[in-house]
Coordinates of C-alpha atoms in Angstrom, one line a residue:
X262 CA 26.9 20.5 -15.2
X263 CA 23.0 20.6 -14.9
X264 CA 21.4 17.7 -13.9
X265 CA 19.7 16.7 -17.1
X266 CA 23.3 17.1 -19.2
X267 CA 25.0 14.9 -16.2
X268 CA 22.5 12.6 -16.5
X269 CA 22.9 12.5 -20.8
X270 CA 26.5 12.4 -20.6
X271 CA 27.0 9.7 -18.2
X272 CA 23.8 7.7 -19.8
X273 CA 26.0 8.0 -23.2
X274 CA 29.2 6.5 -21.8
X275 CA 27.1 3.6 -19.9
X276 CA 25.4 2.8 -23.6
X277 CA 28.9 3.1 -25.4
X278 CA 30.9 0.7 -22.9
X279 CA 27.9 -1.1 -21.6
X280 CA 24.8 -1.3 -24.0
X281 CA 21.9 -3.2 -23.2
X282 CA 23.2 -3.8 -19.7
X283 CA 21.4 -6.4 -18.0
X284 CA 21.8 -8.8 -15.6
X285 CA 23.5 -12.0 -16.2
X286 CA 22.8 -15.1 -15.6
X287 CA 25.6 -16.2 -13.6
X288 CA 26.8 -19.6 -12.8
X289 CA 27.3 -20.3 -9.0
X290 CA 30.8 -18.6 -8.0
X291 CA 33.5 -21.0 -6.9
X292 CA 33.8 -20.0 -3.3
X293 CA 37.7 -18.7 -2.9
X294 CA 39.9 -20.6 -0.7
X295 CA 40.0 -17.6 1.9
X296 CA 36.3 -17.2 2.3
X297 CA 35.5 -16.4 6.3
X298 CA 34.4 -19.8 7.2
X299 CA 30.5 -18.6 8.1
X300 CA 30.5 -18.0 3.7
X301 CA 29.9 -21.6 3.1
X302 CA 27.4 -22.6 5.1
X303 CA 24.9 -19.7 4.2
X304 CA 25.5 -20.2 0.5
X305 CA 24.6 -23.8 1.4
X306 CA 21.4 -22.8 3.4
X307 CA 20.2 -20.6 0.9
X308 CA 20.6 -22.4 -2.0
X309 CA 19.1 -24.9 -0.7
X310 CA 16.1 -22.5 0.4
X311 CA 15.7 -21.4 -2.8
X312 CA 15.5 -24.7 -4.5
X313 CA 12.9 -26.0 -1.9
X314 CA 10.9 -22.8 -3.0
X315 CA 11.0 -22.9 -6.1
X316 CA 9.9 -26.4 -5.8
X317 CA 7.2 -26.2 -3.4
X318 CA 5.7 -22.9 -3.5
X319 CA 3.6 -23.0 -6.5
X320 CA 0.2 -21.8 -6.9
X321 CA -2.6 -23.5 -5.3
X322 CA -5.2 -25.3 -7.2
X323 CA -8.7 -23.2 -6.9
X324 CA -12.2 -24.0 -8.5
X325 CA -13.6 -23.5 -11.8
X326 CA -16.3 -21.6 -10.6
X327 CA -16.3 -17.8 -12.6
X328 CA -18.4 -15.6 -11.6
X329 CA -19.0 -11.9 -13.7
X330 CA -19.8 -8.8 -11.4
X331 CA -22.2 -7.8 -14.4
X332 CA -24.5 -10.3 -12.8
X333 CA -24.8 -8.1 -9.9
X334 CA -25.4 -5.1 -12.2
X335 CA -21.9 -4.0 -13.0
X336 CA -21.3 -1.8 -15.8
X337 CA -18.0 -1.5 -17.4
X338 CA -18.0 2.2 -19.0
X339 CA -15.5 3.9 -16.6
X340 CA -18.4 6.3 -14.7
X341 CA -20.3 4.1 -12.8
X342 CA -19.8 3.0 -9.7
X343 CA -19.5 -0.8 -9.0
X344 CA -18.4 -1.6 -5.7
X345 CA -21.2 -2.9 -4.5
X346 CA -21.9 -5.5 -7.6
X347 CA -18.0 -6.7 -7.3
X348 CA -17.7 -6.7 -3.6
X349 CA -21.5 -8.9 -4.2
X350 CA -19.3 -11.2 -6.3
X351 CA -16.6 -11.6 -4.4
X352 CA -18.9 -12.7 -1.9
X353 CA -20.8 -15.1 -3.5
X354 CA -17.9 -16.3 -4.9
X355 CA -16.5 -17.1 -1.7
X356 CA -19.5 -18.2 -0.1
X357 CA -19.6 -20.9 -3.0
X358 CA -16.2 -22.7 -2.5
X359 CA -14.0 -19.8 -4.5
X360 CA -13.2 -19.7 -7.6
X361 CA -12.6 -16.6 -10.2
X362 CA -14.5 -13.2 -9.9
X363 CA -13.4 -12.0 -13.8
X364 CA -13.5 -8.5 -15.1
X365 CA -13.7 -9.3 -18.6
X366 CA -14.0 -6.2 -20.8
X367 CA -13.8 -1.9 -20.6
X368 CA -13.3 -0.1 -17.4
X369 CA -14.9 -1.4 -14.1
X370 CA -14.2 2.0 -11.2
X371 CA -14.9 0.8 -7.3
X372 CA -14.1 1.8 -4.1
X373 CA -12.4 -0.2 -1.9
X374 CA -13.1 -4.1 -2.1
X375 CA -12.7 -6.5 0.2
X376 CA -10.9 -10.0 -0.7
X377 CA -12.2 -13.0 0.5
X378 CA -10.4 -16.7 0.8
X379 CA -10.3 -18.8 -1.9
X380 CA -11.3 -15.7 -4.8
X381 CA -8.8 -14.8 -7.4
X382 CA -9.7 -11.7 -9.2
X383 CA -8.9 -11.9 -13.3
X384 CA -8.3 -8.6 -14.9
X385 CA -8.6 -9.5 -18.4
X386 CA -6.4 -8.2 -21.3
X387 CA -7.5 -4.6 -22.2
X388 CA -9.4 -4.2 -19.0
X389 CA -8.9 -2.0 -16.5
X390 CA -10.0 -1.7 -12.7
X391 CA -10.3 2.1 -11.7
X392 CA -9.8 3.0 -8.1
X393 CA -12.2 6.0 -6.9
X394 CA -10.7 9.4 -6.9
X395 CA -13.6 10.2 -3.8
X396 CA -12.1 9.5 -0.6
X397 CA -15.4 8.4 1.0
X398 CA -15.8 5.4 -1.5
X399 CA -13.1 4.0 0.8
X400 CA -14.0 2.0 3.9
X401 CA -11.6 2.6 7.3
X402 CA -10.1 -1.0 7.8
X403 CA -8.5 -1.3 11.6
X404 CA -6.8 -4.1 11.5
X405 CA -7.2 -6.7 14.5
X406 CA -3.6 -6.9 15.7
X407 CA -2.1 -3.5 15.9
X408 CA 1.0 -2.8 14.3
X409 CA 3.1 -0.1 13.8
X410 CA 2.1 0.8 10.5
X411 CA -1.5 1.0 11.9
X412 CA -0.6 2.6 14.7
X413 CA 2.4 5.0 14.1
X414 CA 1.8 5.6 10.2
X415 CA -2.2 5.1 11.3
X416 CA -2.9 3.4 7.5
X417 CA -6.6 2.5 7.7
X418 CA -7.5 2.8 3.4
X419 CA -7.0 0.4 0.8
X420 CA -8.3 -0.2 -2.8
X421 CA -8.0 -3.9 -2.1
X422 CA -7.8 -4.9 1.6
X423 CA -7.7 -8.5 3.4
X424 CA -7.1 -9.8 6.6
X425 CA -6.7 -13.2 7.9
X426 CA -7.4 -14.8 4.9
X427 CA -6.0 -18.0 2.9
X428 CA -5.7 -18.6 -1.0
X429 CA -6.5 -15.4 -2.6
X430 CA -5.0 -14.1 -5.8
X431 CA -5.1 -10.7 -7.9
X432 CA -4.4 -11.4 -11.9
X433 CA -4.6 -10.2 -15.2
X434 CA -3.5 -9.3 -18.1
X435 CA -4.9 -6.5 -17.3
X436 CA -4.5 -3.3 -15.5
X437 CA -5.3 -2.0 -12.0
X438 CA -5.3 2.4 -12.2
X439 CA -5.5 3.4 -8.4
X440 CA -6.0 7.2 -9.9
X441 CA -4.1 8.3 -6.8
X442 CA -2.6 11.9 -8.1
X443 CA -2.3 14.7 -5.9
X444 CA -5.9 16.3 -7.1
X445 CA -8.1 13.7 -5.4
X446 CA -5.6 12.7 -2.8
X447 CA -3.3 14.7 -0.7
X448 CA -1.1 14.6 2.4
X449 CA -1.7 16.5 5.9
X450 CA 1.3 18.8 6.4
X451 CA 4.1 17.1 8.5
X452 CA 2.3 13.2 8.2
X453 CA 4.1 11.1 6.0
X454 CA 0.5 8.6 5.6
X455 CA -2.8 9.8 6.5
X456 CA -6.0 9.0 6.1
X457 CA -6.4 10.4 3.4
X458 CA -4.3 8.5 0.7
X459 CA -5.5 5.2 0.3
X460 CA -2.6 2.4 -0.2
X461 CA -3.4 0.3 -3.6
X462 CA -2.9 -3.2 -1.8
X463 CA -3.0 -4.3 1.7
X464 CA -3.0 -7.5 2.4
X465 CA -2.9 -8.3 6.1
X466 CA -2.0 -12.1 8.1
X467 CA -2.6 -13.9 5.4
X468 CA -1.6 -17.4 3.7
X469 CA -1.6 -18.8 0.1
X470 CA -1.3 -15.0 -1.9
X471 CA -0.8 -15.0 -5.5
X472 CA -0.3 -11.8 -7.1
X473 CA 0.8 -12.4 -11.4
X474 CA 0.8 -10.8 -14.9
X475 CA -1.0 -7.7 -13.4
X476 CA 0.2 -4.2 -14.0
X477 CA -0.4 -1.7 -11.6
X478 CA -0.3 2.0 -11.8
X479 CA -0.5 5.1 -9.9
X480 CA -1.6 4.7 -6.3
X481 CA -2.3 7.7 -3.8
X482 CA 0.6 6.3 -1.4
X483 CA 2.2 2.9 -1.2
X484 CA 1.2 0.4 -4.2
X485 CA 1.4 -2.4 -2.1
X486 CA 2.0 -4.0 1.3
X487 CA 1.9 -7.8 2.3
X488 CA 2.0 -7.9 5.9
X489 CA 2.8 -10.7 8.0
X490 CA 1.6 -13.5 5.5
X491 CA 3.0 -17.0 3.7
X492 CA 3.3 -18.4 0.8
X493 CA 3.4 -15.0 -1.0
X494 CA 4.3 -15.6 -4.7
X495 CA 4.5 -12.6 -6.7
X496 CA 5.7 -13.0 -10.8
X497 CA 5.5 -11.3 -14.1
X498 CA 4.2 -8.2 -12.2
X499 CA 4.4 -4.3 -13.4
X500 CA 4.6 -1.4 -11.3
X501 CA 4.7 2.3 -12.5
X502 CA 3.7 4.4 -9.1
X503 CA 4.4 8.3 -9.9
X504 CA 1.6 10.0 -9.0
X505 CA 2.2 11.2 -5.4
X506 CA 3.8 11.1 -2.1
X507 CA 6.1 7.7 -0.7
X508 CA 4.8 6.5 -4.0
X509 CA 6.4 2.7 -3.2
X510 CA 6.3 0.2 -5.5
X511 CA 6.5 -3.3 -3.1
X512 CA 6.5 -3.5 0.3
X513 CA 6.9 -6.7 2.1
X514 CA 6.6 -6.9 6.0
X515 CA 7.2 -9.6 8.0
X516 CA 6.4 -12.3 5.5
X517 CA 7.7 -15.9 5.7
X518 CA 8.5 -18.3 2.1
X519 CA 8.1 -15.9 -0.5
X520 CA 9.2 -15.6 -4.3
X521 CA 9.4 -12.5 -6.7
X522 CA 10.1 -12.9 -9.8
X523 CA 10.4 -11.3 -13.0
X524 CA 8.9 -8.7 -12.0
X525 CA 9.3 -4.9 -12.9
X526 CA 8.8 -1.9 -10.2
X527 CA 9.3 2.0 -11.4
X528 CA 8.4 3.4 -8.5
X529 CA 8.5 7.7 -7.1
X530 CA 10.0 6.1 -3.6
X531 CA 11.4 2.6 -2.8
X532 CA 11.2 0.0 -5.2
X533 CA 11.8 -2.7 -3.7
X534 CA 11.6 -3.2 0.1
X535 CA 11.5 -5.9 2.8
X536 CA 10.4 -4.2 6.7
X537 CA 9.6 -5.1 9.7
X538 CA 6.7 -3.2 11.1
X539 CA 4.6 -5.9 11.8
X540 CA 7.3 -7.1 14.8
X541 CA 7.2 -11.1 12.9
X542 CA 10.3 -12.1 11.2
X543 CA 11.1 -11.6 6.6
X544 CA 12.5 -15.1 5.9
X545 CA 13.1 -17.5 3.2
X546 CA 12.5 -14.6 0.3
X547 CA 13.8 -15.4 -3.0
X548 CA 14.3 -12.7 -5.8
X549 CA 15.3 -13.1 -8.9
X550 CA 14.9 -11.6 -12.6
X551 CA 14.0 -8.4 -11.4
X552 CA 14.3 -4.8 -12.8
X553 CA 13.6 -2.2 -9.4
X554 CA 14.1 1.8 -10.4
X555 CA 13.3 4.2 -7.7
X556 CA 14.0 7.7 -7.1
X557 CA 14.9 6.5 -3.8
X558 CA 16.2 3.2 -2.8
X559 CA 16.0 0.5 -5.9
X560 CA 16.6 -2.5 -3.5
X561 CA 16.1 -2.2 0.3
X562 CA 15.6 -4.1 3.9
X563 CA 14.7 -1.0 6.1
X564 CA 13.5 1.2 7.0
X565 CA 11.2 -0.3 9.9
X566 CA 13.2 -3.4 11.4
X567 CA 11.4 -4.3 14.4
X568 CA 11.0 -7.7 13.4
X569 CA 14.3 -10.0 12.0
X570 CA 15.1 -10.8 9.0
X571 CA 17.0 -13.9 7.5
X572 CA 18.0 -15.8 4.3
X573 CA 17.2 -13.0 2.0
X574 CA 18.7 -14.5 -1.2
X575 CA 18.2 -12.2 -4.7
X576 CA 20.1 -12.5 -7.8
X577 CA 19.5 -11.1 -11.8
X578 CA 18.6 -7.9 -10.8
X579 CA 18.5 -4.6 -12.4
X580 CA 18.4 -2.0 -10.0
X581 CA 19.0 1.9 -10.0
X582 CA 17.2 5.8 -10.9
X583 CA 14.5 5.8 -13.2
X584 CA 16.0 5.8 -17.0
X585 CA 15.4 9.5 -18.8
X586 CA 13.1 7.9 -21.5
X587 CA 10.8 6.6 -18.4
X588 CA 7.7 8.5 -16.5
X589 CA 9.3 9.7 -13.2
X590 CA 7.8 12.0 -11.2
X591 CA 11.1 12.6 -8.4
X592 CA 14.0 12.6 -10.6
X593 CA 16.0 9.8 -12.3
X594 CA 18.9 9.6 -9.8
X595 CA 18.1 6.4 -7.3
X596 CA 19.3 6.9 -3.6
X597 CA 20.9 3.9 -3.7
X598 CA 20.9 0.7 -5.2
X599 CA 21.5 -2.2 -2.8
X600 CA 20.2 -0.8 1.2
X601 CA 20.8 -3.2 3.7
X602 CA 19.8 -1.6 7.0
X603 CA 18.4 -2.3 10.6
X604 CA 17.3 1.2 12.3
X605 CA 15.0 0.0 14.6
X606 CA 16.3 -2.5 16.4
X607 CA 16.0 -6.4 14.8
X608 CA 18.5 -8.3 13.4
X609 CA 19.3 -8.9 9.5
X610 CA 21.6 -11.7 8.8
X611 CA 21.8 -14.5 5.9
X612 CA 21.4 -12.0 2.4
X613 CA 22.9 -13.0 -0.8
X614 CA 23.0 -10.7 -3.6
X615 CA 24.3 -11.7 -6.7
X616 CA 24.2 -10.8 -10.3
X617 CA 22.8 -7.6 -10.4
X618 CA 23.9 -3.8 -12.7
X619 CA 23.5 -0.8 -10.6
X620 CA 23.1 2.4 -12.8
X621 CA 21.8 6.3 -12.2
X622 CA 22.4 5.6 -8.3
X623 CA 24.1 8.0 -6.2
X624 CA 25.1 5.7 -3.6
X625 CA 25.3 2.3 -5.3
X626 CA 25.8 0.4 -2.2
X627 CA 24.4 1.3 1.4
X628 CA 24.6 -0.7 4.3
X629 CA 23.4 0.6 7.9
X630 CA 23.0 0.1 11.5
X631 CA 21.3 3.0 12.8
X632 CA 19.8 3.6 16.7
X633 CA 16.0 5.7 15.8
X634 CA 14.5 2.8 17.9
X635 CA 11.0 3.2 16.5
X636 CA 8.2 1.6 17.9
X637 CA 4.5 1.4 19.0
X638 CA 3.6 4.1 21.9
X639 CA 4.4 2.7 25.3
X640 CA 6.9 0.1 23.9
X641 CA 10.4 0.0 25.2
X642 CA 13.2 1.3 23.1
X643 CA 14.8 -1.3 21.7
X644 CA 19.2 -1.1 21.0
X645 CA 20.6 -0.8 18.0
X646 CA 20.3 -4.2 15.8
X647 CA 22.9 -6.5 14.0
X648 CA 24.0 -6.5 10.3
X649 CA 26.2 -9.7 9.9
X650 CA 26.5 -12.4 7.2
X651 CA 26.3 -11.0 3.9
X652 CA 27.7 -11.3 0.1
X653 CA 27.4 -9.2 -2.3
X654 CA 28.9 -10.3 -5.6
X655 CA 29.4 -9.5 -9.1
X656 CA 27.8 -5.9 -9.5
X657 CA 28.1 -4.2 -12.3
X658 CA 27.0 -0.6 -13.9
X659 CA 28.1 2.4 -15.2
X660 CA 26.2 5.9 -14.8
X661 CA 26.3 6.1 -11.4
X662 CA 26.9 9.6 -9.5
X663 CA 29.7 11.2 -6.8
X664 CA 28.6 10.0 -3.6
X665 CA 29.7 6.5 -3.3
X666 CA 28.9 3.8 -1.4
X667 CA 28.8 3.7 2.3
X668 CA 29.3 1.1 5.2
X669 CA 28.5 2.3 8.5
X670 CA 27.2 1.3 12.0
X671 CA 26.7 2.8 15.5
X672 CA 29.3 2.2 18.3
X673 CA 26.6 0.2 19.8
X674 CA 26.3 -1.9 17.0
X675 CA 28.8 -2.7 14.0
X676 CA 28.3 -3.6 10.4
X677 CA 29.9 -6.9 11.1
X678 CA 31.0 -9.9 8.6
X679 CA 30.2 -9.2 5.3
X680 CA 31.8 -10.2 1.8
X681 CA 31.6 -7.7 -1.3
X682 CA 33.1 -9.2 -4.2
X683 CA 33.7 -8.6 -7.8
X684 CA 32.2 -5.2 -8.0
X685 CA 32.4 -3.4 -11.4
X686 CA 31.2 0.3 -11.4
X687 CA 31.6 3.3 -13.3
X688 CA 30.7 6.9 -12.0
X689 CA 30.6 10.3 -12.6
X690 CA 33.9 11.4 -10.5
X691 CA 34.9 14.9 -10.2
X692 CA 35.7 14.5 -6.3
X693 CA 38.2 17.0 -5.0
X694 CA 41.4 15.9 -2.7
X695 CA 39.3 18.5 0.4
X696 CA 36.4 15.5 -0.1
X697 CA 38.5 13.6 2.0
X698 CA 38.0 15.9 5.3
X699 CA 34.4 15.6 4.8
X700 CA 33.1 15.4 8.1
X701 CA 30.0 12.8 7.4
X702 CA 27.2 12.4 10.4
X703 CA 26.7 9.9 12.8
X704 CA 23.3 10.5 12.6
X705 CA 22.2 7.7 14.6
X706 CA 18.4 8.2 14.8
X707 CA 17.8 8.8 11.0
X708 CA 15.9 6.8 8.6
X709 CA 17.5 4.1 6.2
X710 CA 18.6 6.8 3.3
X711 CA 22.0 6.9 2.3
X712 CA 21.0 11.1 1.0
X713 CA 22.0 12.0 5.0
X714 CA 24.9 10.5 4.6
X715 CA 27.1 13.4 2.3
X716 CA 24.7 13.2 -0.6
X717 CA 27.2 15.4 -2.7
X718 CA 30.3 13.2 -2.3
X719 CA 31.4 11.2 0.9
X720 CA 35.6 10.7 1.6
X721 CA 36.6 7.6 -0.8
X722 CA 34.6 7.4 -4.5
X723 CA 34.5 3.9 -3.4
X724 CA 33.4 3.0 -0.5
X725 CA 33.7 4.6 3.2
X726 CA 33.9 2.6 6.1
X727 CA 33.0 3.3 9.8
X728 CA 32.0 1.0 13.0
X729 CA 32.6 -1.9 10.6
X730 CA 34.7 -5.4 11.1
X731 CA 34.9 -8.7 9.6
X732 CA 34.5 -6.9 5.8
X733 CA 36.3 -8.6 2.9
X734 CA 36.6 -7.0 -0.4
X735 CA 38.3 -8.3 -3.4
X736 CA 38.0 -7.7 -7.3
X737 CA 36.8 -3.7 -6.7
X738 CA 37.3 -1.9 -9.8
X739 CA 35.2 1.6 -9.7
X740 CA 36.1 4.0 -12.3
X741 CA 35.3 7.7 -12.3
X742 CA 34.4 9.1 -15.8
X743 CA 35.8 12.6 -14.5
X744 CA 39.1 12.3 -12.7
X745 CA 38.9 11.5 -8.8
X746 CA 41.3 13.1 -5.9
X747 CA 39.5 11.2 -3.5
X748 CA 40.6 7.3 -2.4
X749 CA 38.6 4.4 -2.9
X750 CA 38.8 3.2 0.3
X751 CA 38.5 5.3 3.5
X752 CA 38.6 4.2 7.2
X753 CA 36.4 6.8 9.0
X754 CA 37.5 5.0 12.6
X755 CA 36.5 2.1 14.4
X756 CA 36.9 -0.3 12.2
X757 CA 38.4 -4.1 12.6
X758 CA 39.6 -6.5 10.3
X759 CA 39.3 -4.6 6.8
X760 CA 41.1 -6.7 4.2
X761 CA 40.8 -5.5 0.5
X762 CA 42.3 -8.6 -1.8
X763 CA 43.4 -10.5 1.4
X764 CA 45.7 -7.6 2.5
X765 CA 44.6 -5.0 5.3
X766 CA 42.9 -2.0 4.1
X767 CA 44.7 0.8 5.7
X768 CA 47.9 0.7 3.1
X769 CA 45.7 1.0 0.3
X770 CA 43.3 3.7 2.5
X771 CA 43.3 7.4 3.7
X772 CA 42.6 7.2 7.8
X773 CA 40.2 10.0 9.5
X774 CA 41.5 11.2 12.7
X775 CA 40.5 9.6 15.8

């Protein structure tokens, strides 16, 4: 069936049994009686992590000060050039104490800006800030600590760049238009960033970083990347990125006490992503009331996991491929919905995920430990990382396609102790019984992307299993719209300690050779 029909048909179903799918509020799940013991105490800790930030991660107080970039001879009309007279008032701003730089009315175009501590820029409702489509009206930031996105990736452009800053903020109502297509800003063959796609925001070692009721559209690469900072609150923030390459919507590396919330990403590549390439450790992140669609991974940790992450706690999501009446430019299918994956070493323990519909995804549920090992030149190799402590819980979703979900380590490192739990899917089906032989790849040094893992249909329609112990499933029900030969279970080998509804798995399972 061609892709667009597929897509209809199973879109069809999901609105007849499902309609207006959304996420629900949940109440907190009674924990059952045979929860592993480690359950408890992580719902505990991050419960409790998300009610300290909720309650003390609010945004900071700043002055009253508001100053207009027209001062500085800004003109609003969409041709001239103003970088200069906003970068002057973001300056001044600054120098004064901080305060508001506001962009009140029509369509202000710059080059790249500079942030300073204690400035919140306003983007008022109907105005837009233009990014330059001329690569020289962006200034080469190198940053002082290297990382490996500086290093490896060797991202130097930004529309909006700080460093080492505290208290900043970027607002509207209004709109931020990076302009990034592929006629002003393209790619070097065989580089997956370059300098010569600017990222929208980049926002470096930084505390005190409010980022609400903004929309932002279209940059040349990434749309955004908070790396290494605190106190990041992001809210009420829309992201439509479609207009090149690794098109991201929200990237966030390293950070430490962070909130997202109702927030909305429709993004080209990953939605949603926590990493790890500044080598500092993702804690204490809250999500909640989210929508993430992605043409590649809705909801991720990966790919880059040289630092650790832990307590990772996101609920009320809506996650999945871009919806057919929605701008995409790479498809409508998501790579997956839920990644959880370390590739490069570091560890990722302490997620909750809870509440959240998965639809359009080919592999609703992905969770890796790879061995690429990727690090800054001269660096040692580090082993393959650890996966451990995680729920996922009441998931829900129809329209999703053939692949199914996948759970898979290394030998030197096992997807170890994790809970998934009350999982309600619907998907496309149509497996055949000679699915079952697929052979599906180690592939140890690949990225975080479940499409090298047997992108047109891996053994079980449910979920396959391989260098995994300690999992616990109960309360699967996955149901193909097309009937299924394959199982719903299936032990690809060294596995340990599989129990599906507090029985083993393997009764219930088809076993690869070993």
């Amino acid at each position: 069936m061609p892709f667009v029909f597929r897509v209809l048909f199973l879109g069809l179903i999901a609105f007849t049994l499902n309609a207006g799918a959304a996420p629900a509020k949940t109440p907190v799940p009674v924990i059952p009686a045979d929860a592993p013991a480690w359950e408890g105490p992580m719902r505990a800790n991050l419960e409790k992590m998300a009610a300290d930030l909720t309650a003390t991660l609010t945004p900071w107080v700043h002055p009253r000060l508001v100053i207009l970039p027209e001062i500085y001879g800004a003109k609003a009309d969409g041709n001239t050039l103003n970088t200069t007279a906003i970068q002057n008032a973001i300056d001044i701003c600054a120098y004064r104490g901080g305060g508001t730089v506001l962009l009140s009315a029509g369509d202000y175009l710059t080059g790249a800006l500079e942030l300073k501590s204690g400035v919140i820029i306003e983007i008022a409702k109907g105005c837009r800030l233009l990014g330059s489509t001329n690569l020289v009206d962006y200034t080469v930031r190198t940053p002082k600590r290297p990382t490996v996105m500086s290093v490896n990736y060797k991202v130097s452009l930004a529309l909006l760049y700080a460093e080492g800053v505290e208290k900043v903020g970027i607002r509207g109502p209004g709109t931020i238009d990076f302009q990034g297509g592929r006629k002003y800003f393209t790619t070097k063959p065989g580089a997956a960033f370059s300098d010569e796609r600017p990222f929208g925001i980049h926002i470096i070692d930084s505390k005190k970083i409010l980022v609400e009721n903004i929309s932002l559209k279209d940059s040349s690469s990434w749309m955004q990347s908070y790396l290494n900072c605190e106190d990041l609150i992001i809210r009420r923030m829309k992201v439509e990125n479609h207009a090149n390459d690794t098109n991201a919507g929200l990237t966030i590396d390293g950070c430490r006490r962070v909130i997202v919330r109702d927030t909305y990403l429709n993004s080209a590549s990953d939605a949603f992503s926590l990493k790890g390439a500044s080598f500092r450790p993702t804690e204490d992140v809250l999500v909640d009331n989210c929508t993430f669609y992605s043409a590649g991974a809705a909801f991720k940790i990966g790919d880059d996991t040289q630092g650790d992450f832990r307590r990772i706690y996101a609920k009320n999501l809506k996650l999945g491929g871009v919806p057919l009446d929605l701008r995409s430019s790479a498809g409508h299918e998501a790579g997956s919905g839920i990644t959880l994956a370390t590739i490069d070493g570091g560890t990722v323990e302490d997620v909750l995920i809870r509440s959240a519909v998965i639809e359009r995804s080919r592999a609703p549920i992905f969770l890796r430990v790879g061995n690429r090992g990727r690090v800054m030149p001269g660096m040692p190799r580090p082993p393959a990382g650890t996966l451990k402590h995680v729920v996922i819980e009441d998931i829900s979703g129809l329209s999703n396609f053939r692949q199914g979900s996948l759970i898979a380590g290394v030998k030197e490192g096992l997807v170890q102790d994790l809970v998934v739990r009350r999982v309600k899917l619907g998907m496309e089906g149509g497996g055949s019984a000679d699915m079952t032989g697929t052979a599906v790849d180690e592939n140890e040094n690949g990225a975080a992307d479940a499409g090298q893992f047997s992108p047109q249909g891996l053994p079980a329609y449910g979920f396959y299993l391989r260098h995994a112990a300690g999992i616990s499933f109960s309360g699967i029900s996955i149901t193909p719209t097309a009937p299924d030969a394959r199982p719903l279970f299936f032990d690809g080998g060294n596995t340990d300690d599989i129990s599906v509804d507090g029985a083993p798995m393997l009764p219930a399972s088809v076993t690869s050779p070993k």
